[in-house]
Tab-separated table of C-alpha atoms in Angstrom:
chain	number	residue	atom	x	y	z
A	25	UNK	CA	0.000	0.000	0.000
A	26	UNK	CA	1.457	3.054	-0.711
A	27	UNK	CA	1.793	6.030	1.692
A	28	UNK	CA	-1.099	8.598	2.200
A	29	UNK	CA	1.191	11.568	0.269
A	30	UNK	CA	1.831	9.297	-2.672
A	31	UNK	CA	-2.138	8.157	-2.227
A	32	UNK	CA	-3.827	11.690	-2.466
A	33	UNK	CA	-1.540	14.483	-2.543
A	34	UNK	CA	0.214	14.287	-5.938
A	35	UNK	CA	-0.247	17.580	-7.879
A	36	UNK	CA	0.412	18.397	-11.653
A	37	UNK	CA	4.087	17.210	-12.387
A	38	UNK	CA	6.110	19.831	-14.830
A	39	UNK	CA	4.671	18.518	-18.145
A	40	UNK	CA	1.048	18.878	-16.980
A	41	UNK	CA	1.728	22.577	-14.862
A	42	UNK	CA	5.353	23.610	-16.386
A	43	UNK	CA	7.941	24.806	-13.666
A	44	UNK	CA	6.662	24.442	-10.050
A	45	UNK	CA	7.326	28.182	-9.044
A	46	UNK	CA	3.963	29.360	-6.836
A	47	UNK	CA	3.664	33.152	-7.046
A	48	UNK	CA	3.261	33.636	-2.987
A	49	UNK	CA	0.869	36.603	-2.351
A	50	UNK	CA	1.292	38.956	0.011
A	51	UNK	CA	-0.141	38.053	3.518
A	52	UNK	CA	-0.062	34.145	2.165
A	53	UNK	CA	1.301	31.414	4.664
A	54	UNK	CA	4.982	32.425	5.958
A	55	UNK	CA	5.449	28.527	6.691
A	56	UNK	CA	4.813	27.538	3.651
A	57	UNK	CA	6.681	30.028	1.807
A	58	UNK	CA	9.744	28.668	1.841
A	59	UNK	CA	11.915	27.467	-1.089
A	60	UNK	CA	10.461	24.363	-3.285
A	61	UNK	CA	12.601	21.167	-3.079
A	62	UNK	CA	14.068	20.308	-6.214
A	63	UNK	CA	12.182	18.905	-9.326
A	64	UNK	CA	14.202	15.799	-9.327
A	65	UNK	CA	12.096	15.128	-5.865
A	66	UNK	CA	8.632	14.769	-7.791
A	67	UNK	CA	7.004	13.075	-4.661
A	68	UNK	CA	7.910	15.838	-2.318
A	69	UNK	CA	7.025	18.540	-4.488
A	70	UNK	CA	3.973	16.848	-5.461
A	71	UNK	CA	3.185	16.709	-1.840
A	72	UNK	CA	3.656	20.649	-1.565
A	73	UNK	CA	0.994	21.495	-4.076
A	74	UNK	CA	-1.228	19.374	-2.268
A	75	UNK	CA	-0.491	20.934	0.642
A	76	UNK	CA	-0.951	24.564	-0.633
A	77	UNK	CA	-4.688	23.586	-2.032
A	78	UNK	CA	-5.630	21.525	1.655
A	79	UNK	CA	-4.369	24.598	3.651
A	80	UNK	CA	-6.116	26.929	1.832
A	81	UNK	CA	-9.206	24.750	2.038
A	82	UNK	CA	-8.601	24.619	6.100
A	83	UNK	CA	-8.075	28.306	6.416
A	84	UNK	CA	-11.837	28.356	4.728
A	85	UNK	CA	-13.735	26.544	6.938
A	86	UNK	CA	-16.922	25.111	5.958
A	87	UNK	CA	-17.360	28.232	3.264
A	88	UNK	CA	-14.765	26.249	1.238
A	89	UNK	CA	-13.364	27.974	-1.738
A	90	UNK	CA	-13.610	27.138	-5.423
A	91	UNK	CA	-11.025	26.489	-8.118
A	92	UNK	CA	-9.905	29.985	-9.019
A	93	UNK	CA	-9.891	31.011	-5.431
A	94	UNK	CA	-7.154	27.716	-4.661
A	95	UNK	CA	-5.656	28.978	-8.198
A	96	UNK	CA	-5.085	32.381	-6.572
A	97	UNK	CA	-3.902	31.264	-3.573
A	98	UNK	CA	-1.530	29.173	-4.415
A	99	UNK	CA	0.185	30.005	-7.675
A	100	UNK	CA	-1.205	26.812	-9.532
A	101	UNK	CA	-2.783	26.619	-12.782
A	102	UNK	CA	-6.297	25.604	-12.694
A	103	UNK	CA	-5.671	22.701	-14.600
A	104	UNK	CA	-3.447	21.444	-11.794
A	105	UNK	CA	-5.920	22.368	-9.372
A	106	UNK	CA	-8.508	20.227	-10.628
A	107	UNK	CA	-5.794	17.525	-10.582
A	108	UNK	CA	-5.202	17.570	-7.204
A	109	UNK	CA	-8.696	18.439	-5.684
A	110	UNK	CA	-9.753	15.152	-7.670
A	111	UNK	CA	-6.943	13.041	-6.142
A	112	UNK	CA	-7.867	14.576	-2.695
A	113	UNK	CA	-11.482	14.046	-3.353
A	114	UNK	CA	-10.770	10.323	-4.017
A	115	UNK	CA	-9.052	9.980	-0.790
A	116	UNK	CA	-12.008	11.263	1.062
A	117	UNK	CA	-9.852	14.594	2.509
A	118	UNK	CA	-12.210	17.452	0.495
A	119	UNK	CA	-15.700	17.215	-1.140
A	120	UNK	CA	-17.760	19.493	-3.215
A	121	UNK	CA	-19.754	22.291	-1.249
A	122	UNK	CA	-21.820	23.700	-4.060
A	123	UNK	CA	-22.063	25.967	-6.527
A	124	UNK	CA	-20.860	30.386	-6.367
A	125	UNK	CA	-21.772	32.526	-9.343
A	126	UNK	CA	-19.713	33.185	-11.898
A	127	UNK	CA	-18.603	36.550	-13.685
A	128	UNK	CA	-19.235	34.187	-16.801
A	129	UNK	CA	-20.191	30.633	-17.735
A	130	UNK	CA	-21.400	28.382	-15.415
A	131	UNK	CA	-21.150	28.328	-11.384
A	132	UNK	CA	-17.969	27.530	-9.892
A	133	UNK	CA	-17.666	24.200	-7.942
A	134	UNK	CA	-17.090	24.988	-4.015
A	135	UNK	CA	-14.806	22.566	-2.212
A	136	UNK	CA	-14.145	22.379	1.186
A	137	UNK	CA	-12.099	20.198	3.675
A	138	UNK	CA	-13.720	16.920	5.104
A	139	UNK	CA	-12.620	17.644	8.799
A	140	UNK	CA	-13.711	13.840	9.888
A	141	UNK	CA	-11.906	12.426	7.215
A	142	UNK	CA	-8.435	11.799	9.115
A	143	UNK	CA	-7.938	11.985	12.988
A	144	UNK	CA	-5.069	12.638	14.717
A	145	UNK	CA	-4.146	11.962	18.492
A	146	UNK	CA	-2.740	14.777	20.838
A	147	UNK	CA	-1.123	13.809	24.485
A	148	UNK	CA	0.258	16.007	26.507
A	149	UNK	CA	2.839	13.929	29.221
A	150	UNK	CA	2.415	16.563	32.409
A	151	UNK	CA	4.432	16.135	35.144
A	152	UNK	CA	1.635	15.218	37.631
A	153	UNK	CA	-1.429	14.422	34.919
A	154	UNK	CA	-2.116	13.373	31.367
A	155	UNK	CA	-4.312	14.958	28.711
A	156	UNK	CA	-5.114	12.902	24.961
A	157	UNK	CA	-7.170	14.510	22.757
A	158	UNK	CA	-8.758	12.467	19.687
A	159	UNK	CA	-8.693	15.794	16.719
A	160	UNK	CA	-9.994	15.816	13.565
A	161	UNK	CA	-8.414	17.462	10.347
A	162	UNK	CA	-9.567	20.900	11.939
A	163	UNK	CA	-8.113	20.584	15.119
A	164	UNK	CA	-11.555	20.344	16.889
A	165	UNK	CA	-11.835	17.660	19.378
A	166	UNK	CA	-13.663	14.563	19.183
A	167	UNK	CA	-13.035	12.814	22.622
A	168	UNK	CA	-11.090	13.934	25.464
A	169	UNK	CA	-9.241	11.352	28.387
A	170	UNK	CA	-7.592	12.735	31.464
A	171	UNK	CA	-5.976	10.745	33.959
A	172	UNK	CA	-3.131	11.494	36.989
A	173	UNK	CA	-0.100	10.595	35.782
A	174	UNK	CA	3.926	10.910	36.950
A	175	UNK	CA	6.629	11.599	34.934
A	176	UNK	CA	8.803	10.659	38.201
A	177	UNK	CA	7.994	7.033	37.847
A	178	UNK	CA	10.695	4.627	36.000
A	179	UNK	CA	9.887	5.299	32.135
A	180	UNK	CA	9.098	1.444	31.777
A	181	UNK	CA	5.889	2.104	33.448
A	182	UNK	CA	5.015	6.112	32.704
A	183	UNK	CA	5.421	4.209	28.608
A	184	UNK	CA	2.664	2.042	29.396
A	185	UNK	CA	0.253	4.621	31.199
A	186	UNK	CA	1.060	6.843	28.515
A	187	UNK	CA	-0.225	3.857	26.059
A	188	UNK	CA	-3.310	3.243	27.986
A	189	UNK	CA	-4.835	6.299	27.647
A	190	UNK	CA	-4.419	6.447	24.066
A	191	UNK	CA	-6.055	3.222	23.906
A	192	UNK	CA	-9.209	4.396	26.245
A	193	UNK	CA	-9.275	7.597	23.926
A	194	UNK	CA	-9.810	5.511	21.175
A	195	UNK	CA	-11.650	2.517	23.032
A	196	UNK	CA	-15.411	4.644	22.302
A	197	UNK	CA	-14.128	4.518	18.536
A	198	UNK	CA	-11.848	1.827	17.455
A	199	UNK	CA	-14.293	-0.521	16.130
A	200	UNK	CA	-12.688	-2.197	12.569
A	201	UNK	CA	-14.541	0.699	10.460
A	202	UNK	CA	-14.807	3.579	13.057
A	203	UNK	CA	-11.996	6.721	12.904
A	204	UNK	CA	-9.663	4.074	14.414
A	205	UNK	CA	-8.917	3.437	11.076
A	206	UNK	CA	-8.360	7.004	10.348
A	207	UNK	CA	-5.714	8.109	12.516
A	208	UNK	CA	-2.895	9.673	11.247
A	209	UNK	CA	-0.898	9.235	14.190
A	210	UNK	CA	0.077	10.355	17.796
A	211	UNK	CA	1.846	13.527	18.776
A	212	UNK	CA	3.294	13.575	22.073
A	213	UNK	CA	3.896	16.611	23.922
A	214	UNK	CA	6.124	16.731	27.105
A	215	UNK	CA	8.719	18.904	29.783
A	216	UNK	CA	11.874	19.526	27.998
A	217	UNK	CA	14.678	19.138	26.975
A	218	UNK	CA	14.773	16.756	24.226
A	219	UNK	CA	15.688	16.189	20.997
A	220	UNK	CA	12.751	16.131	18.632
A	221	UNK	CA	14.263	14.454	15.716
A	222	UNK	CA	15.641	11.789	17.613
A	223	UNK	CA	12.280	11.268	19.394
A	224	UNK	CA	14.828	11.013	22.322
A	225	UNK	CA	13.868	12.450	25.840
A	226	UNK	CA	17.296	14.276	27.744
A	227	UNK	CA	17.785	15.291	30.808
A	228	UNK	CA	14.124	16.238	31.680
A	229	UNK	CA	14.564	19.037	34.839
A	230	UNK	CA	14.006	17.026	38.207
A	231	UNK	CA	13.320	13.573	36.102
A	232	UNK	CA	16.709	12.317	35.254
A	233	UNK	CA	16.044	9.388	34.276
A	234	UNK	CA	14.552	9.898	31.223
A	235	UNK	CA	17.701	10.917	29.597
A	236	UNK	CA	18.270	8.875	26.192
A	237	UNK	CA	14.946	7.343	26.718
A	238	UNK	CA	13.776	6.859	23.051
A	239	UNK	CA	9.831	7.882	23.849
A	240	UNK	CA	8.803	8.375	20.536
A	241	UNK	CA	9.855	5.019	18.975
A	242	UNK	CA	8.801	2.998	22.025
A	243	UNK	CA	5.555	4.400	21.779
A	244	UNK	CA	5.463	3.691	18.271
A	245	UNK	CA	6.340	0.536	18.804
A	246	UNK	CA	3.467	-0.163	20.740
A	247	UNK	CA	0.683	1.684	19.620
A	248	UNK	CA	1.863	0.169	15.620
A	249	UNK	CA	1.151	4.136	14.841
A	250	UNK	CA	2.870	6.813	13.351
A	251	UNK	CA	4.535	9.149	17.162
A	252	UNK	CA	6.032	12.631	16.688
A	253	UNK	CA	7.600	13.776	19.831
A	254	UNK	CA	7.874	17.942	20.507
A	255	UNK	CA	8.465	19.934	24.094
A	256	UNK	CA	4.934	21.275	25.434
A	257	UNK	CA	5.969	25.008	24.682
A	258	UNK	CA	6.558	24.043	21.399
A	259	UNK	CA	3.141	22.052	20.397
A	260	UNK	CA	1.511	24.718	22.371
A	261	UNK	CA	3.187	27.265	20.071
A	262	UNK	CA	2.391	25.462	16.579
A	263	UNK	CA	-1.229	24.999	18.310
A	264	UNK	CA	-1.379	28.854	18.274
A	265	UNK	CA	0.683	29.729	15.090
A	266	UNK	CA	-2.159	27.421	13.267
A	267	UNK	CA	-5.201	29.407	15.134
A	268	UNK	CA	-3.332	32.792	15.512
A	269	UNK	CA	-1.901	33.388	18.229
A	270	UNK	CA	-4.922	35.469	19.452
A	271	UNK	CA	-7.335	32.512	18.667
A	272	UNK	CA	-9.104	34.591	16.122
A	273	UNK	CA	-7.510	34.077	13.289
A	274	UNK	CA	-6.714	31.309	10.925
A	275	UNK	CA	-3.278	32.019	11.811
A	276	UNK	CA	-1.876	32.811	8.148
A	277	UNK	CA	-0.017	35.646	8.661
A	278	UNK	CA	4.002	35.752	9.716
A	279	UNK	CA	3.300	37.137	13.043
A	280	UNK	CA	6.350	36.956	15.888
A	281	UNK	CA	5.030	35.401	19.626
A	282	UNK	CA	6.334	34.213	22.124
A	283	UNK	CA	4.219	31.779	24.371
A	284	UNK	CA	4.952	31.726	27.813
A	285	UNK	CA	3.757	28.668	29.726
A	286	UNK	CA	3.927	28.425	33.713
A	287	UNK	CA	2.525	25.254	35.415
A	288	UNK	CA	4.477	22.865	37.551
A	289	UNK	CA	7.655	24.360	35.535
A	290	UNK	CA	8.206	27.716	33.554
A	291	UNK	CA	9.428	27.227	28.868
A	292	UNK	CA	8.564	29.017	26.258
A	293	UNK	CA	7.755	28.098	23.009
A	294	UNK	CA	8.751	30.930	19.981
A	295	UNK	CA	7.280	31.388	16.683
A	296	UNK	CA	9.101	33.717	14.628
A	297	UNK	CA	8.006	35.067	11.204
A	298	UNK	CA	5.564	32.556	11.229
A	299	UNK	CA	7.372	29.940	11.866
A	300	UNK	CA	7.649	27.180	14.925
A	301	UNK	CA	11.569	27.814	16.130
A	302	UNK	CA	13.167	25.351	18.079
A	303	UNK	CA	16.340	25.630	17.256
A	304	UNK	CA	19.151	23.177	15.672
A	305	UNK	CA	18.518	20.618	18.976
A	306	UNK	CA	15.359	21.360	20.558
A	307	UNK	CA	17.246	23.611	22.535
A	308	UNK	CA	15.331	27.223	21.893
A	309	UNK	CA	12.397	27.868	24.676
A	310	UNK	CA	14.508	26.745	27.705
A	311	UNK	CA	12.960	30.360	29.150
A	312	UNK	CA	12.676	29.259	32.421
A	313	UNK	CA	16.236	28.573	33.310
A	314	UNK	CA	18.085	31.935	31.890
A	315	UNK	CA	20.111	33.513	35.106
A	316	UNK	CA	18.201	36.473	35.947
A	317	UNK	CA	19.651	36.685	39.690
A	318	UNK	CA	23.401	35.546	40.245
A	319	UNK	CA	23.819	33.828	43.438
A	320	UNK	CA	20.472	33.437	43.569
A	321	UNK	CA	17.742	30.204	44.938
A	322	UNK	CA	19.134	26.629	43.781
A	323	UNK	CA	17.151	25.387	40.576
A	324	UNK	CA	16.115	22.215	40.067
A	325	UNK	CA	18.482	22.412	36.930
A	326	UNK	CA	21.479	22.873	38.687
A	327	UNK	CA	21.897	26.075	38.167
A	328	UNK	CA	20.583	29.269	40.373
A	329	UNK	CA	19.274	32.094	40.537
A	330	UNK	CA	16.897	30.871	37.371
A	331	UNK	CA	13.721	32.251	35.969
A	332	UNK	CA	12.066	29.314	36.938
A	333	UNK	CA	12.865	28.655	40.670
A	334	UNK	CA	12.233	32.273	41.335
A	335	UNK	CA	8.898	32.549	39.467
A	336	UNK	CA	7.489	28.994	41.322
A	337	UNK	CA	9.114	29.914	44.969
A	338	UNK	CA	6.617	33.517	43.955
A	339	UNK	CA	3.479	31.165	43.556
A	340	UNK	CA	4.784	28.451	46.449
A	341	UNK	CA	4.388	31.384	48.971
A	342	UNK	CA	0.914	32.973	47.127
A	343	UNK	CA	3.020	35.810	46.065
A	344	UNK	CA	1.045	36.658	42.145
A	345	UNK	CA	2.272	39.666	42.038
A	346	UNK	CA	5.929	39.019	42.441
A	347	UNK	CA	5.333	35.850	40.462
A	348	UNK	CA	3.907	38.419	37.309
A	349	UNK	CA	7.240	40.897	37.847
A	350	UNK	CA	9.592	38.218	37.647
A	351	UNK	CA	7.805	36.189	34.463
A	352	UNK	CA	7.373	40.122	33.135
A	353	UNK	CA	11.146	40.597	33.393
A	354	UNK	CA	12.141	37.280	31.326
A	355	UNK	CA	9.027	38.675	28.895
A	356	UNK	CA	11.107	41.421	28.465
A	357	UNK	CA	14.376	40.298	27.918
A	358	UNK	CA	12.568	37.925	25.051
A	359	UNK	CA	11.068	41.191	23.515
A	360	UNK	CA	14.521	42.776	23.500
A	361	UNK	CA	16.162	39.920	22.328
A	362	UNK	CA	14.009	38.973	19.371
A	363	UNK	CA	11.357	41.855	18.646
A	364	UNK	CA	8.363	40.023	18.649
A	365	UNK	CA	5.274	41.182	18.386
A	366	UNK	CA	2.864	39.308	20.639
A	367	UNK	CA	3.497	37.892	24.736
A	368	UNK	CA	0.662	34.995	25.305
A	369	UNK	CA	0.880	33.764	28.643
A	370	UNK	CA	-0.710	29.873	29.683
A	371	UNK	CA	-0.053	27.238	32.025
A	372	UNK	CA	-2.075	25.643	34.660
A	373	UNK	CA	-0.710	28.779	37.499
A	374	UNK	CA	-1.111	31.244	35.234
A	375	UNK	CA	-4.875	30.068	33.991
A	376	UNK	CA	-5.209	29.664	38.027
A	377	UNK	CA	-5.736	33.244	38.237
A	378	UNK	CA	-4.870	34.823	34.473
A	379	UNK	CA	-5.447	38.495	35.005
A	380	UNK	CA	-3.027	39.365	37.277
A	381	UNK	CA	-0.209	37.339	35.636
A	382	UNK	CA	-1.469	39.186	32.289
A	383	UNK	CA	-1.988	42.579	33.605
A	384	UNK	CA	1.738	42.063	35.832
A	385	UNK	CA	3.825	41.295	32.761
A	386	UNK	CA	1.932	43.908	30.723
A	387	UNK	CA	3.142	46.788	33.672
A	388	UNK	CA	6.932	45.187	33.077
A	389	UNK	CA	6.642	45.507	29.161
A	390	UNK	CA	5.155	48.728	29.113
A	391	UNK	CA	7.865	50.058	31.530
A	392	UNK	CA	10.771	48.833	29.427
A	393	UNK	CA	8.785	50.666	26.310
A	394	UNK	CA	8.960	53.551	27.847
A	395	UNK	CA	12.649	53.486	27.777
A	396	UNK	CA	13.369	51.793	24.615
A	397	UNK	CA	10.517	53.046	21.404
A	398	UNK	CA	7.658	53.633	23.410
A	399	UNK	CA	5.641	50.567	21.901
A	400	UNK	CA	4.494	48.224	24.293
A	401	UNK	CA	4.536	44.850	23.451
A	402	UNK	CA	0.690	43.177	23.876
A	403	UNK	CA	0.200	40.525	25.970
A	404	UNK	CA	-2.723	37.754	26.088
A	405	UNK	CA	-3.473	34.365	27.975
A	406	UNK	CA	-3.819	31.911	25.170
A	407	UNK	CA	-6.816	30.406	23.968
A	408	UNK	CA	-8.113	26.841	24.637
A	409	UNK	CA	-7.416	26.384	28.290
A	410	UNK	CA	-6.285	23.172	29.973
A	411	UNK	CA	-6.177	21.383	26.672
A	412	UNK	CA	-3.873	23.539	24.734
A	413	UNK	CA	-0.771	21.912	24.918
A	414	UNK	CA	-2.830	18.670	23.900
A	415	UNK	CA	-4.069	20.113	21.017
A	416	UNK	CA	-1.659	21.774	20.030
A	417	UNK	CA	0.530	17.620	19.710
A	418	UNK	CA	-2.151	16.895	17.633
A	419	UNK	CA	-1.029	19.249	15.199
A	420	UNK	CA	2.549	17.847	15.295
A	421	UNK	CA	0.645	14.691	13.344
A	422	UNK	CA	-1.928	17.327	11.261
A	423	UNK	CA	0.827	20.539	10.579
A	424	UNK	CA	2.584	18.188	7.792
A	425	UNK	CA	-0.944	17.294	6.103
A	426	UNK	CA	-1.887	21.098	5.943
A	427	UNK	CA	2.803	21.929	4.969
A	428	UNK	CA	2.620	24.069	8.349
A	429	UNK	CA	5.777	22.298	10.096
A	430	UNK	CA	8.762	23.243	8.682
A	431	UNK	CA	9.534	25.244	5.644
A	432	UNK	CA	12.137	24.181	3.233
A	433	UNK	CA	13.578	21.332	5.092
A	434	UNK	CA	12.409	18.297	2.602
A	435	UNK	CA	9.328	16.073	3.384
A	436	UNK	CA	9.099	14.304	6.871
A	437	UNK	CA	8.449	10.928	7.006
A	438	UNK	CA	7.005	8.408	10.225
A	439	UNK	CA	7.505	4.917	9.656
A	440	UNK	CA	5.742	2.532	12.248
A	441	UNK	CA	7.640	-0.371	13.016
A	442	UNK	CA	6.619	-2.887	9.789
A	443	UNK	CA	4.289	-0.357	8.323
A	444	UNK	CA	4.983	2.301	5.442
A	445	UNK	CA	5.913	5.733	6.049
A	446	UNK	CA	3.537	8.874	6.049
A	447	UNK	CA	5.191	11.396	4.486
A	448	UNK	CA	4.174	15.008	4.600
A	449	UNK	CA	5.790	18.071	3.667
């Protein structure tokens, strides 16, 4: 059988389209405007049409968007259009949506995205709980599992709690023909740091003895599904660069955020231009353990005087505000450092009590504005609650589907142990 890209998301090759160059309009998707792969690689680039029309089609919602429209928006002919939305149609991922008016001849043919068509699984690996979310090719959820969980126990046996609830999630719906069948695969989202390519957990702060455990190929293994493994700042972050980081928003645009999570430990995860950073080994986002008082309280890194142990010994002793300054001063050092345009603040403390954590590291932005170019940076508390870092793994299994993982790095491919890979761009 052949892989799901090869399957459905082959688009004109150069003699039906001539030379693959997509005219990029302004305002189009920043992740997706990076350079083509070569010719020679007719799968991958055939994958990256397909990808252009089915993100285009997701932006859209269930107003769809006919031929020209895709045609438009991605810098495909129309012929090559109609070759891919009939490929993608045959695979079940889009369907017709009616008819528009035309300026002349007869009414356009609407498509739109079948959001049930594909599922994906999101699980977010707390340090004291567990959250999977069952998503469909929207992001929206389907079924939702939480159960206590700890990341202190020996991996051996977290592995197999961790495997259980994905099973449970999908207990309600894994009959032989149900969206069992359907899912793409499992993104797992956990403390840091790690290395995402290698699937590989490292030296997780105050867990040990995780480091070198290979977490996303033993849960492969055992769940025979496709397992991409990302630090919860960082799925949290793609989560929001998808939405916007506001929530509002399709999230199409190259906008620069940082998002700021404080629960049981203090990260970050960065988007910049658009684009998920995490840096050459997983390393960007460690927010919570940059020095901001020498000689300072012991971390649980090793270090002291972190971010992190001075930001949780704040909320330990039910001191918000002084919890707010100190998150507000590592905001600030991130808005010097990289200009971005956006602070959203989450976690489980911080959605505890959200205002004064927003309205705290708003007063320290707005004070270092005043002595820098007088424009405050906004801040927000992210969108989706509890579940966002869960959601946001699913779309470490959906970003590829939609090209909104990586730009110009060459198609990425899961293979499940015995199975075929899934390759997506």
């Amino acid at each position: 059988m052949r892989p799901l890209w090869q399957q459905c998301c082959e688009s004109a090759s150069g003699r039906d389209n001539g030379p693959v160059t997509p005219a990029f309009p302004a305002g189009f998707p920043r992740l997706l405007s990076g350079s083509l792969p070569g010719a020679a690689n007719l799968p991958a680039v055939r994958g990256h049409n397909a990808a252009l029309v089915l993100d285009l089609l997701r932006a859209a919602g269930e107003t769809g968007a006919s031929r020209p429209e895709l045609a438009e928006g991605t810098g495909l002919t129309p012929q090559a259009v109609s070759k891919i939305t009939a490929r993608l149609r045959d695979a079940g991922l889009v369907a017709e949506a009616g008819r528009r008016p035309s300026t002349g001849g007869k009414p356009r043919t609407v498509w739109r995205l079948v959001r049930d068509a594909r599922y994906a699984v999101g699980l977010h690996l707390d340090r004291d709980e567990l959250t999977a979310v069952l998503a469909d090719l929207l992001g929206g959820p389907v079924a939702v599992h939480r159960a206590p969980f700890d990341l202190g126990a020996p991996p051996e046996r977290a592995l197999e709690e961790a495997v259980e609830a994905v099973r449970v999630l999908l207990a309600p719906t894994a009959p032989e023909a149900g969206p069992r069948a359907g899912v793409l695969g499992v993104g797992v989202a956990c403390p840091g740091p790690l290395e995402h390519r290698a699937g590989v957990l490292r030296r997780v702060t105050g867990f040990p003895g995780w480091d070198g455990f290979p977490l996303r190929d033993a849960l492969a293994e055992r769940l025979a599904l496709p397992v991409a493994l990302d630090k919860d700042t960082n799925a949290a972050a793609l989560g929001l660069a998808l939405r916007g980081a506001d929530g509002a928003g399709s999230g199409s645009g190259g906008e620069s955020f940082a998002y700021l999570h404080l629960g049981t430990g203090l990260g970050a995860g960065l988007v910049l231009d658009g684009t998920l950073y995490r840096g050459a080994r997983t390393g960007a986002g460690e927010f919570g353990h940059q020095v901001v008082q020498v000689d300072g309280p012991e971390c649980g890194c090793g270090d002291r005087g972190c971010l992190e142990a001075l930001c949780l010994a704040a909320v330990a002793r039910g001191d918000t505000a002084a919890a707010a300054r100190a998150l507000g001063v590592g905001a600030a050092n991130l808005a010097g450092l990289l200009d971005i345009d956006r602070v959203v603040l989450g976690g489980r403390t911080v959605l505890a009590d959200p205002e004064p954590y927003r309205a705290g590291v708003a007063a320290v932005l707005a004070a270092r504005a005043e002595r820098t170019d007088g424009r405050p940076v906004p801040v927000s508390t992210a969108p989706g609650g509890a579940r966002l870092v869960a959601d946001g793994a699913a779309h470490l299994v959906l970003a590829p589907l939609f090209g909104r993982l990586e730009p110009a790095r060459g198609p990425l491919t899961w293979t499940p142990p015995g199975g075929e890979g899934v390759v997506g761009e």
